[in-house]
């Protein structure tokens, strides 16, 4: 059975392989395509809708338990892919 995670953008549960892991390093939000970077991770569907919703709701700071403002420029440049 495949691990299931919750998308911080749309709050729906999905298989881990369908989601993009995101970590905070030095107050910068970094997409972790291979899901191997150290530290706490947050999961989001790699679609523009979910990525924008997560940024708008400031869900990454809560999910990653970061109290400072995160630099999202690198994350925002990450290309979305089709859901599914």
XYZ file of C-alpha atoms in Angstrom:
84
model
C 0.000 0.000 0.000
C 1.356 3.400 -1.004
C 1.758 6.191 1.606
C -0.935 8.884 1.543
C -0.332 12.585 2.270
C -2.560 15.672 2.466
C -2.124 18.530 -0.009
C -1.669 21.846 1.834
C -3.325 23.656 -1.081
C -6.650 21.850 -1.517
C -6.551 19.767 1.707
C -7.390 16.508 -0.094
C -5.548 13.259 0.515
C -3.553 11.737 -2.330
C -0.828 9.142 -2.884
C 2.617 10.464 -2.102
C 3.737 9.976 -5.719
C 1.046 12.398 -6.946
C 2.287 15.222 -4.693
C 5.318 17.506 -4.594
C 7.285 17.696 -1.346
C 8.382 21.171 -0.255
C 10.909 21.995 2.485
C 12.168 25.186 4.119
C 15.928 25.774 4.048
C 17.326 29.048 5.415
C 13.841 30.623 5.295
C 13.508 29.723 1.596
C 10.782 27.440 0.257
C 12.445 24.722 -1.853
C 10.640 22.158 -4.065
C 11.984 18.682 -3.293
C 11.224 16.745 -6.487
C 12.948 13.565 -5.303
C 11.612 13.836 -1.687
C 15.083 13.345 -0.197
C 16.011 16.702 1.346
C 16.389 16.705 5.134
C 13.887 18.305 7.453
C 10.167 18.609 7.794
C 8.246 18.549 4.529
C 4.889 19.786 3.299
C 3.064 18.196 0.381
C 1.169 19.934 -2.427
C -0.321 18.888 -5.758
C 2.091 20.223 -8.392
C -0.696 22.149 -10.135
C -0.928 25.917 -10.395
C -4.275 25.904 -8.517
C -2.996 24.026 -5.458
C 0.360 25.815 -5.416
C -1.354 29.229 -5.548
C -3.922 28.232 -2.913
C -1.190 27.082 -0.538
C 0.710 30.354 -0.987
C -2.441 32.448 -0.608
C -3.438 30.637 2.605
C 0.165 30.756 3.914
C -0.147 27.035 4.524
C 3.551 26.277 4.117
C 4.599 28.222 7.206
C 2.131 26.307 9.357
C 2.843 22.899 7.817
C 6.609 23.350 8.093
C 6.328 24.950 11.548
C 8.297 28.024 10.502
C 7.569 31.262 12.356
C 9.468 33.581 9.990
C 8.361 34.805 6.564
C 9.388 32.348 3.826
C 11.013 33.421 0.556
C 8.813 31.744 -2.075
C 10.557 32.897 -5.276
C 12.232 29.537 -6.024
C 8.992 27.652 -5.324
C 6.959 30.011 -7.528
C 9.342 29.353 -10.452
C 8.806 25.583 -10.199
C 6.801 24.452 -13.245
C 3.394 22.926 -12.442
C 2.305 19.662 -14.004
C -1.088 18.197 -14.816
C -2.970 16.629 -11.932
C -3.388 12.882 -12.032
